[in-house]
mmCIF file of C-alpha atoms in Angstrom:
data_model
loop_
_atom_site.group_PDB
_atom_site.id
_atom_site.type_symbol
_atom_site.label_atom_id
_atom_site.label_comp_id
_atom_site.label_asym_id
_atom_site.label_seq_id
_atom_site.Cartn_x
_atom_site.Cartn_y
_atom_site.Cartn_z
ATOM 1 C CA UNK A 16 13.158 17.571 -10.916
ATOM 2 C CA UNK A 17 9.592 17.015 -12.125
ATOM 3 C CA UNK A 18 7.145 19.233 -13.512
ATOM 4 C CA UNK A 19 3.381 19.322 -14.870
ATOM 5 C CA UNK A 20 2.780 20.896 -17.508
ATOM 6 C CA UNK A 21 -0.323 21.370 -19.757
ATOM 7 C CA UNK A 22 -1.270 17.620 -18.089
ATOM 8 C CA UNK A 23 2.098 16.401 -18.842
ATOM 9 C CA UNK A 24 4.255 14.760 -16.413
ATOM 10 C CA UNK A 25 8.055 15.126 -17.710
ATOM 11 C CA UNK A 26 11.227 14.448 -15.581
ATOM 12 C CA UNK A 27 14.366 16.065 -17.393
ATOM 13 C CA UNK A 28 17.831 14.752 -16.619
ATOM 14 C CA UNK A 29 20.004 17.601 -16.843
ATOM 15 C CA UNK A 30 23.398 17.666 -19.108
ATOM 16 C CA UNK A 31 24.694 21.414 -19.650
ATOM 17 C CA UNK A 32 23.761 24.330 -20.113
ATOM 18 C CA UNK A 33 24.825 26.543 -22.929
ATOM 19 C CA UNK A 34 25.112 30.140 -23.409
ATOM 20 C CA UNK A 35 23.796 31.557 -26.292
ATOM 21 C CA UNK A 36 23.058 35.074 -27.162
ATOM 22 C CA UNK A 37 22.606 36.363 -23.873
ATOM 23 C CA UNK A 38 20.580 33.160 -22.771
ATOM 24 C CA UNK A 39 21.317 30.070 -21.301
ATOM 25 C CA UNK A 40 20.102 26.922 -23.678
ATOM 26 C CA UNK A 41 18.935 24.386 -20.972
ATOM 27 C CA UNK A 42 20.283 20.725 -22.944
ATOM 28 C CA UNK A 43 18.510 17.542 -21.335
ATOM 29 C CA UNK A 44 20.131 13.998 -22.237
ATOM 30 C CA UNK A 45 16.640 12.356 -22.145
ATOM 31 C CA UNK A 46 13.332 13.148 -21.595
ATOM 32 C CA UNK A 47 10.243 11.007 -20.219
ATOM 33 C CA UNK A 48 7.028 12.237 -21.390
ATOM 34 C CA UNK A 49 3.452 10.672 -19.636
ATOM 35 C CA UNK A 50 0.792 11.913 -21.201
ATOM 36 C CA UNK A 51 -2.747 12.191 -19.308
ATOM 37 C CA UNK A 52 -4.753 10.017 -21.887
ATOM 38 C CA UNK A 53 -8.041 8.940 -20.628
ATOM 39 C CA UNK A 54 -8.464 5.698 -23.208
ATOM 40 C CA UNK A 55 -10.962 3.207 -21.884
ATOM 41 C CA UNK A 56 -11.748 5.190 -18.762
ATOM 42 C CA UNK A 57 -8.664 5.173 -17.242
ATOM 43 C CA UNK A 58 -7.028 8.595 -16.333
ATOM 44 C CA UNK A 59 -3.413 7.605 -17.573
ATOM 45 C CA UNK A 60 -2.051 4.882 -20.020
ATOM 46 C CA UNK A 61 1.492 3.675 -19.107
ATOM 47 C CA UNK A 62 5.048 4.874 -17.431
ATOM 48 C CA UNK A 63 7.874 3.406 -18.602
ATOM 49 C CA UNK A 64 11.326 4.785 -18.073
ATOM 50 C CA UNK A 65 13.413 4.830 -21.518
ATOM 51 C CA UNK A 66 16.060 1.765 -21.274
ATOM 52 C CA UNK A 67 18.953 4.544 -22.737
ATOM 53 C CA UNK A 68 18.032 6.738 -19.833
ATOM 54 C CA UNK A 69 18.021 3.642 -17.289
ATOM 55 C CA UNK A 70 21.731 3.449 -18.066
ATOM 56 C CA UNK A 71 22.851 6.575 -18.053
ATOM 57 C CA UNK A 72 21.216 7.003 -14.751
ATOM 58 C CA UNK A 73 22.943 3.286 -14.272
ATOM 59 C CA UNK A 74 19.472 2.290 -12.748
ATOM 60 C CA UNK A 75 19.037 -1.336 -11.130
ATOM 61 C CA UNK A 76 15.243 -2.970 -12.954
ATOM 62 C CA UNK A 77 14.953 -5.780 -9.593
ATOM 63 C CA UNK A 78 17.247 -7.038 -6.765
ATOM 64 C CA UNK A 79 19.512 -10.251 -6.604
ATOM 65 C CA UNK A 80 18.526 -13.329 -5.186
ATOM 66 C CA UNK A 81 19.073 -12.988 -1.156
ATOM 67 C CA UNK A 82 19.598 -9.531 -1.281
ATOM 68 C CA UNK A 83 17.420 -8.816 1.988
ATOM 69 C CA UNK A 84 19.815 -11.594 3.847
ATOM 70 C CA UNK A 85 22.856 -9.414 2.655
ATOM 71 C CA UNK A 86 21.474 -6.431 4.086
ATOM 72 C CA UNK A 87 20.137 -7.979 7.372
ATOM 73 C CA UNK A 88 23.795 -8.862 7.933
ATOM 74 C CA UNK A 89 25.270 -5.006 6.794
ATOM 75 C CA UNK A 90 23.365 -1.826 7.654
ATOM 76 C CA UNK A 91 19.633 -3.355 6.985
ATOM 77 C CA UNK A 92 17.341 -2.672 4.667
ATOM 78 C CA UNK A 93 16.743 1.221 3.383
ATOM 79 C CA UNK A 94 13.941 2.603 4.905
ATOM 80 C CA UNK A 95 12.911 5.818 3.483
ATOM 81 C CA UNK A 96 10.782 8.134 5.283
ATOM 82 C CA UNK A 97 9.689 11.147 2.397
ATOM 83 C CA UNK A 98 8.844 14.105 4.132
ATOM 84 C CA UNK A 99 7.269 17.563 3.578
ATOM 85 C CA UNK A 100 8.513 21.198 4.777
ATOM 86 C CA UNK A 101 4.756 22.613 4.538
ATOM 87 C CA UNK A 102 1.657 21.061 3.525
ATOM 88 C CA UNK A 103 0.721 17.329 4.415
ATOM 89 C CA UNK A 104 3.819 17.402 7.240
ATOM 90 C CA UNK A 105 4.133 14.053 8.966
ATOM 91 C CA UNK A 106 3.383 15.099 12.890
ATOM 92 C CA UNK A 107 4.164 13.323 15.660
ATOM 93 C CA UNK A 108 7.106 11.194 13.426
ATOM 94 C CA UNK A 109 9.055 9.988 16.271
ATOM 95 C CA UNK A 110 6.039 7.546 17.267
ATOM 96 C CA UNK A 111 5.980 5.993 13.777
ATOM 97 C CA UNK A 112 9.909 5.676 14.322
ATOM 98 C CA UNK A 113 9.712 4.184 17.329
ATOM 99 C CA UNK A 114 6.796 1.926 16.589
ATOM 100 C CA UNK A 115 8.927 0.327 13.160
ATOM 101 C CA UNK A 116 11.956 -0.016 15.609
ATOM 102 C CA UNK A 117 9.685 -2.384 17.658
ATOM 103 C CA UNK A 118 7.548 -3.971 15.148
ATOM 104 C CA UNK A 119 11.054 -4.954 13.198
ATOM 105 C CA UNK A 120 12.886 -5.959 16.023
ATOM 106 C CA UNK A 121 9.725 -8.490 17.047
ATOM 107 C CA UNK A 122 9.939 -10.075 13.276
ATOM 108 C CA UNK A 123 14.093 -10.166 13.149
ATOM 109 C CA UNK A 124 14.440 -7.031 10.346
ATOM 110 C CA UNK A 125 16.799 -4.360 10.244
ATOM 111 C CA UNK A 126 16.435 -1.168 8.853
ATOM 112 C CA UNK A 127 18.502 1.341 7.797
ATOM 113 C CA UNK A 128 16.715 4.803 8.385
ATOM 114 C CA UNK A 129 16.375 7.931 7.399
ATOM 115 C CA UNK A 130 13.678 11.199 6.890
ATOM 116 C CA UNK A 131 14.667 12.720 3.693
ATOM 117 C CA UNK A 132 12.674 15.930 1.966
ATOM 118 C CA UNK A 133 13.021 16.358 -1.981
ATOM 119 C CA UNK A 134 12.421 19.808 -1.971
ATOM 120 C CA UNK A 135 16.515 20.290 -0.693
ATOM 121 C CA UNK A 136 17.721 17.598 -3.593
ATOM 122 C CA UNK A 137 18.625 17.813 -7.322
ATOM 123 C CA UNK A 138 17.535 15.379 -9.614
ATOM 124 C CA UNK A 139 20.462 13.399 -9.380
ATOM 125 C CA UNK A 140 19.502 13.142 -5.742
ATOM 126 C CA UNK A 141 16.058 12.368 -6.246
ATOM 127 C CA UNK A 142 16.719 9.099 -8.422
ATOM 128 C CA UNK A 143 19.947 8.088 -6.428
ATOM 129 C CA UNK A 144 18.264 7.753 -2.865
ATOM 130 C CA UNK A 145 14.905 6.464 -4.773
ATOM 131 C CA UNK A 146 17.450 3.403 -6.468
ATOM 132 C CA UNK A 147 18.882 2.609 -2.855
ATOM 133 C CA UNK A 148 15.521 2.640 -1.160
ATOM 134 C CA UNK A 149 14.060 -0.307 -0.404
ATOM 135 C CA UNK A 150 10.820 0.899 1.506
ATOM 136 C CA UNK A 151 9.257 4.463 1.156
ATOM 137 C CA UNK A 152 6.557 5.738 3.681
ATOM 138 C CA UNK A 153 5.594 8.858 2.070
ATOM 139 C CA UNK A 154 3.349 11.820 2.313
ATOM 140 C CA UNK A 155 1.243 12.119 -0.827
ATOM 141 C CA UNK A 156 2.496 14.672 -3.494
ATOM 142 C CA UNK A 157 4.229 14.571 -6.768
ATOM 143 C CA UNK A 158 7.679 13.582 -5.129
ATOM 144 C CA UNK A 159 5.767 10.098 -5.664
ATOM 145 C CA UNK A 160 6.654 10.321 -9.339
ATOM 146 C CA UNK A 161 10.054 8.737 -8.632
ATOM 147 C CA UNK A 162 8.996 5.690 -7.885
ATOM 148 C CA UNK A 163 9.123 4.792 -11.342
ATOM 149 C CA UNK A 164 12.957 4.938 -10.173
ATOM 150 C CA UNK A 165 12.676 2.286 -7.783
ATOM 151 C CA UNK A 166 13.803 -0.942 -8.217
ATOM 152 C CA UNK A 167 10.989 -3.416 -9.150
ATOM 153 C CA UNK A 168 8.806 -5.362 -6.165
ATOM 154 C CA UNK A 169 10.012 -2.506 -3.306
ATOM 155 C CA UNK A 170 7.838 -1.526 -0.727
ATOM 156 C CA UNK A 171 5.965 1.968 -0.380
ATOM 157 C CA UNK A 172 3.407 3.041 2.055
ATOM 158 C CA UNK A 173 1.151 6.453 0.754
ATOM 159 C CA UNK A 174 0.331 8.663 3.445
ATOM 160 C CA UNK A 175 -3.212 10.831 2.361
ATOM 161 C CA UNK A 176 -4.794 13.526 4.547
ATOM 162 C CA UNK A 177 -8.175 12.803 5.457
ATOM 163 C CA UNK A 178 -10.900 13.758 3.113
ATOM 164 C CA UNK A 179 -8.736 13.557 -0.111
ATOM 165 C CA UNK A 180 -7.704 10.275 -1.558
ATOM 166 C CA UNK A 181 -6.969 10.791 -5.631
ATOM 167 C CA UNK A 182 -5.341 7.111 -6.951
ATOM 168 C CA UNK A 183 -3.086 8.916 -9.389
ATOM 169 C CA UNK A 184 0.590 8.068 -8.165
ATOM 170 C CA UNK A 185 -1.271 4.693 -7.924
ATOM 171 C CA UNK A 186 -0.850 4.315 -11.723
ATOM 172 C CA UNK A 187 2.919 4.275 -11.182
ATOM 173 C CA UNK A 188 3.233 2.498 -7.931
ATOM 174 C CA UNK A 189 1.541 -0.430 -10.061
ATOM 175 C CA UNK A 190 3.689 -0.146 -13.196
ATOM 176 C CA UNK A 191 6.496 -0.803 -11.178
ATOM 177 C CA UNK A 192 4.982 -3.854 -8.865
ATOM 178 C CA UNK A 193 5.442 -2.340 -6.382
ATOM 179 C CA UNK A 194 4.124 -3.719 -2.684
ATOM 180 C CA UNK A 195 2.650 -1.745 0.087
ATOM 181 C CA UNK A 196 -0.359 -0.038 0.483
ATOM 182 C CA UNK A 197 -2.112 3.064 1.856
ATOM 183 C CA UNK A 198 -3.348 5.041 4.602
ATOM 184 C CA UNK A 199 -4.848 7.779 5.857
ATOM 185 C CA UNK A 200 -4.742 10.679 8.436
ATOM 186 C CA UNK A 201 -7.093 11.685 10.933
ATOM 187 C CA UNK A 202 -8.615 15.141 10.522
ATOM 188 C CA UNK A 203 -6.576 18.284 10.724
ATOM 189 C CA UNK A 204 -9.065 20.634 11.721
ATOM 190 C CA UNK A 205 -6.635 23.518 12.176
ATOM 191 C CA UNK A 206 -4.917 23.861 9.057
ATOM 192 C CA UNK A 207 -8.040 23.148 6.883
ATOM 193 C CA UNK A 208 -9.424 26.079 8.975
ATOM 194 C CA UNK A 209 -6.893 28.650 8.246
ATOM 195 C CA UNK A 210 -7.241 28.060 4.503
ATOM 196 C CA UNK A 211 -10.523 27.627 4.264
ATOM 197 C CA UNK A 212 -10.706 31.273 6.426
ATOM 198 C CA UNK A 213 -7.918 32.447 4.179
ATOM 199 C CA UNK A 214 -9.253 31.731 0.812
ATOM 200 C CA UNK A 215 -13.241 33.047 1.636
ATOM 201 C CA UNK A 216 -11.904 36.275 3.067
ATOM 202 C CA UNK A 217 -10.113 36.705 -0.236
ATOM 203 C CA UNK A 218 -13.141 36.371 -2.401
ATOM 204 C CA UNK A 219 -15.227 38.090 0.297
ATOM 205 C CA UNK A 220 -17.540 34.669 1.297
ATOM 206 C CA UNK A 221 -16.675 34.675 4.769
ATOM 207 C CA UNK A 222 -19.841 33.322 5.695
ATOM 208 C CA UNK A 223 -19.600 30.488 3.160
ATOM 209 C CA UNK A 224 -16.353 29.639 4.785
ATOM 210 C CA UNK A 225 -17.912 28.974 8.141
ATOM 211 C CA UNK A 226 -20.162 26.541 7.056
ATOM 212 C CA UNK A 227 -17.860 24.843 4.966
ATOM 213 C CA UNK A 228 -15.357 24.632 8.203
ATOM 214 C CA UNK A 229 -18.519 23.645 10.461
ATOM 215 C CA UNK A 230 -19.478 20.629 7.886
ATOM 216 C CA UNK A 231 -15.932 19.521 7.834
ATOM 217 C CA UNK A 232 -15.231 19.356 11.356
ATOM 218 C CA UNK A 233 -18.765 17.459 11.188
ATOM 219 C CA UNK A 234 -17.791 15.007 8.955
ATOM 220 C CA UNK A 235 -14.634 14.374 10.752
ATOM 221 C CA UNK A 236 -17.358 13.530 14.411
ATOM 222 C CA UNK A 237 -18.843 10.411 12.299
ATOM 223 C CA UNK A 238 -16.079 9.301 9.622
ATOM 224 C CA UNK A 239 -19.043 6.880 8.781
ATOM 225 C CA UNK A 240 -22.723 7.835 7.371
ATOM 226 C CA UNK A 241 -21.399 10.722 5.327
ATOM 227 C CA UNK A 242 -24.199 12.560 3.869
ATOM 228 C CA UNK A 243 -23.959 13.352 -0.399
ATOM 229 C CA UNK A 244 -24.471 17.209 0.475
ATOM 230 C CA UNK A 245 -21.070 16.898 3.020
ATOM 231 C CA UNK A 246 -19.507 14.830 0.572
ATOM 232 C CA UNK A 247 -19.934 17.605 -2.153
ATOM 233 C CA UNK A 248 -18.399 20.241 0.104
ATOM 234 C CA UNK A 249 -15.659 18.478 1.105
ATOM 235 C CA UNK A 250 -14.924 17.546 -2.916
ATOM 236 C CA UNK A 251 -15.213 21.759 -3.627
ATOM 237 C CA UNK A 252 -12.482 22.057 -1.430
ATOM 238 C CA UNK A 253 -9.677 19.685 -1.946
ATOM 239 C CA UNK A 254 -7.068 22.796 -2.168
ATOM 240 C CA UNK A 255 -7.896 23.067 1.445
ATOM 241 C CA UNK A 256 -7.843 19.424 2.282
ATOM 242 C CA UNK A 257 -4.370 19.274 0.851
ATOM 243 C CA UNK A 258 -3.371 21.457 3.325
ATOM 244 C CA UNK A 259 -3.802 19.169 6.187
ATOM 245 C CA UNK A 260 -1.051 17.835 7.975
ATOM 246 C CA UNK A 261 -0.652 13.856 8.531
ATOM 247 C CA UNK A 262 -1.917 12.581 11.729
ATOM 248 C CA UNK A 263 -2.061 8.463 10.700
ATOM 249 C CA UNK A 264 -2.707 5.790 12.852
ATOM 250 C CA UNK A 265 1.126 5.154 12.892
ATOM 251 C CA UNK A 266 0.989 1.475 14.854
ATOM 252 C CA UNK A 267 -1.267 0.330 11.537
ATOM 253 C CA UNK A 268 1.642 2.139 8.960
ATOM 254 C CA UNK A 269 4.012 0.295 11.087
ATOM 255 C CA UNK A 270 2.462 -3.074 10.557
ATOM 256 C CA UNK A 271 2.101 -2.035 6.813
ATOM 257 C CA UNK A 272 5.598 -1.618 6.778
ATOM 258 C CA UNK A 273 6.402 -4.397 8.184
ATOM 259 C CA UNK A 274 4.041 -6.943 6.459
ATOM 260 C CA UNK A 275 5.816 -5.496 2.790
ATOM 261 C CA UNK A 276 8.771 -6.090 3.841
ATOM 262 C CA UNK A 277 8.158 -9.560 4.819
ATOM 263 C CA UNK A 278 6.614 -10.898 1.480
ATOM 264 C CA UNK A 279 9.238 -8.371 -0.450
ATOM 265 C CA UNK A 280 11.835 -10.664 1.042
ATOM 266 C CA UNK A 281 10.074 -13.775 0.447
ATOM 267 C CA UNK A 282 9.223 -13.551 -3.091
ATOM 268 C CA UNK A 283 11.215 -14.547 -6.081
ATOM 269 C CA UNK A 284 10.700 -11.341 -8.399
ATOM 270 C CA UNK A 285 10.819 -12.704 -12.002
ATOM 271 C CA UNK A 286 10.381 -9.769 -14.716
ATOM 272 C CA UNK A 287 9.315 -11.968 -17.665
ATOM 273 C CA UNK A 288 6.310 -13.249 -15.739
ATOM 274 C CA UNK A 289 5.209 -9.797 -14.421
ATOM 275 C CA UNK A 290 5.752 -8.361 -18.003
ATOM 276 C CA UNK A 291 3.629 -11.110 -19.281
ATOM 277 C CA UNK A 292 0.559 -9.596 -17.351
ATOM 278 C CA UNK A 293 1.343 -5.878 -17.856
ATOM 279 C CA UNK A 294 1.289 -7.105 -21.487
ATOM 280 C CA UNK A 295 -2.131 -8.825 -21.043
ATOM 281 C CA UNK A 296 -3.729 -5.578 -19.309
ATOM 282 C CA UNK A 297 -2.503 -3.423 -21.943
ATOM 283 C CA UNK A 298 -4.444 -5.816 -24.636
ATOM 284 C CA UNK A 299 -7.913 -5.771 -22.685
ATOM 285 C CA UNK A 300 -7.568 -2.315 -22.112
ATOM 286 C CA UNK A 301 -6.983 -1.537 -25.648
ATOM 287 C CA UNK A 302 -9.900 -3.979 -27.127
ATOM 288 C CA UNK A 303 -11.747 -1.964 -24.231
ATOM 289 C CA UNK A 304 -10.670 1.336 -25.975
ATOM 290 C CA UNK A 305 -11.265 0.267 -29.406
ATOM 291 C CA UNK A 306 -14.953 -0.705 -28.575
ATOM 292 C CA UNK A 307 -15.571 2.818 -27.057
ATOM 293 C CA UNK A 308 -14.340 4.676 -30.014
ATOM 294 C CA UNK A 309 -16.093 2.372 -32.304
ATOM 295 C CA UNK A 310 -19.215 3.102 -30.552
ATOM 296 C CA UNK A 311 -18.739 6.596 -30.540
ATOM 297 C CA UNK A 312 -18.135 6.585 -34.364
ATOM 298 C CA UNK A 313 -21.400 5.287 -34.643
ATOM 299 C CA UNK A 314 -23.376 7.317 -32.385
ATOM 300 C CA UNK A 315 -21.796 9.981 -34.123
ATOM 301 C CA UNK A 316 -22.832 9.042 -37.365
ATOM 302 C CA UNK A 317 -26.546 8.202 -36.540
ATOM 303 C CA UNK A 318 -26.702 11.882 -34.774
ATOM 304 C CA UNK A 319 -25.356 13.117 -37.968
ATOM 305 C CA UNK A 320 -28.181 10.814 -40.229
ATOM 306 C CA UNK A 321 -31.022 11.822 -38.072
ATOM 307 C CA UNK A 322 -29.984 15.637 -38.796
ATOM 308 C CA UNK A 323 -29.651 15.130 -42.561
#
């Protein structure tokens, strides 16, 4: 359902397909195109989801007023646990289960649950299950992009493995206002062994590997005091550190959860004023970005004068 390319995030909704000449013509309805701009600093501009594409998707901007009392009284809230089949695995999920059935019980919520993995789902899917969610505990990856289909002001929790923390499915968690908050894993000295071993045998640096494994697993001893040097391994690596599988502190993602949910419920979302302020970024950053290229321009111009 999503794909990068050439920096590119795009999400294609599907129509038909068409054969033509021996080869299917692949017809999308809409497409959303982010582009990786890095104005003023920042790695990425804006997300917004087209409003045609909203409503063919028949997508839902915020909730109504007392919609969390509604669901107390049904099913409960949708809680969304996003899952992966490989890399970055929650382990150990029944304690993080158990925990947000005792936490919620304690502070009079109800959840509806479930564990859900987007690698088995069509797009469709994706965005339908994304719309009815209410809270998300996921484990990082690009399955994060469909946030953006999320109803405004709902709660997700971004699981990291240790070591590697990039804020780019930040940028979209934020467009959409989106409440919640991060964590991350303890060390999974296993898997970032096996790559590490797998990838130096390849290119014949076993050696190299070894030290790189010995400096992780002693960076993952202190946690604090982290040396530059260990810091610079660790960054040459992050194919490796992606590997990891999620080991959290589940009792504080429980409280996470559970804190969210509490102020999602509690505040009045109002679109206008939230607008207002997305609007008010976008102009700093923009008199920000107009600065930089204007000083550019002229450094570019007094290089050019000192060589004439």
């Amino acid at each position: 359902a999503s794909a990068t390319v050439a920096g590119d995030l795009l999400w294609m909704y599907k129509e038909t397909t068409i054969p033509r000449g021996g080869a299917d013509v692949q017809c999308f309805r809409s497409v959303i195109v982010m582009t990786s701009s890095r104005r003023a600093g920042r790695f990425m501009r804006k997300v917004e989801i087209d409003s045609r594409l909203s409503r063919n998707l028949g997508l839902k901007a915020t909730r109504e007023k007392g919609y969390c009392e509604t669901a107390m009284k049904g099913p409960g809230l949708r809680l969304m646990i996003f899952d992966r089949s490989n890399q970055r695995r929650f382990m150990e999920l029944e304690k993080l289960l158990a925990l947000i059935e005792q936490k919620s019980k304690a502070a009079n919520i109800k959840y509806e649950t479930s564990v859900e993995e987007f690698s088995n789902m069509t797009f469709a899917q994706q965005v339908n299950i994304m719309q009815k969610s209410d809270v998300v505990v996921a484990s990082h990856g690009a399955g994060i992009t469909n946030v953006i289909f999320m109803r405004m002001r709902s709660v997700i929790i971004e699981i990291f493995p240790f070591g590697y923390t990039p804020s780019i499915f930040g940028q979209f968690i934020g467009q959409r206002h989106h409440l919640g908050g991060r964590a991350i894993s303890r060390c999974d000295s296993e898997e970032f062994a096996k790559c590490i071993r797998k990838r130096s045998s390849q290119s014949g640096k076993e050696d190299k590997g070894e030290e790189t494994i010995r400096t992780f697993e002693a960076v993952c001893a202190k946690r604090d005091g982290v040396s530059f040097n260990e810091r610079l391994v660790l960054s040459q690596n992050n194919v490796c550190l992606r590997h990891q599988n999620l080991y959290p502190d589940y009792n504080v993602v429980a409280e996470k959860v559970i804190n969210a949910t509490i102020r999602m419920c509690n505040e009045e979302y109002d679109p206008s004023g939230y607008s207002e302020v997305s609007e008010a970024a976008e102009k700093i950053a923009d008199a920000r970005s107009d600065a930089m290229v204007a000083k550019k321009k002229k450094e570019k111009e007094l290089k050019k004068a000192k060589r004439q």
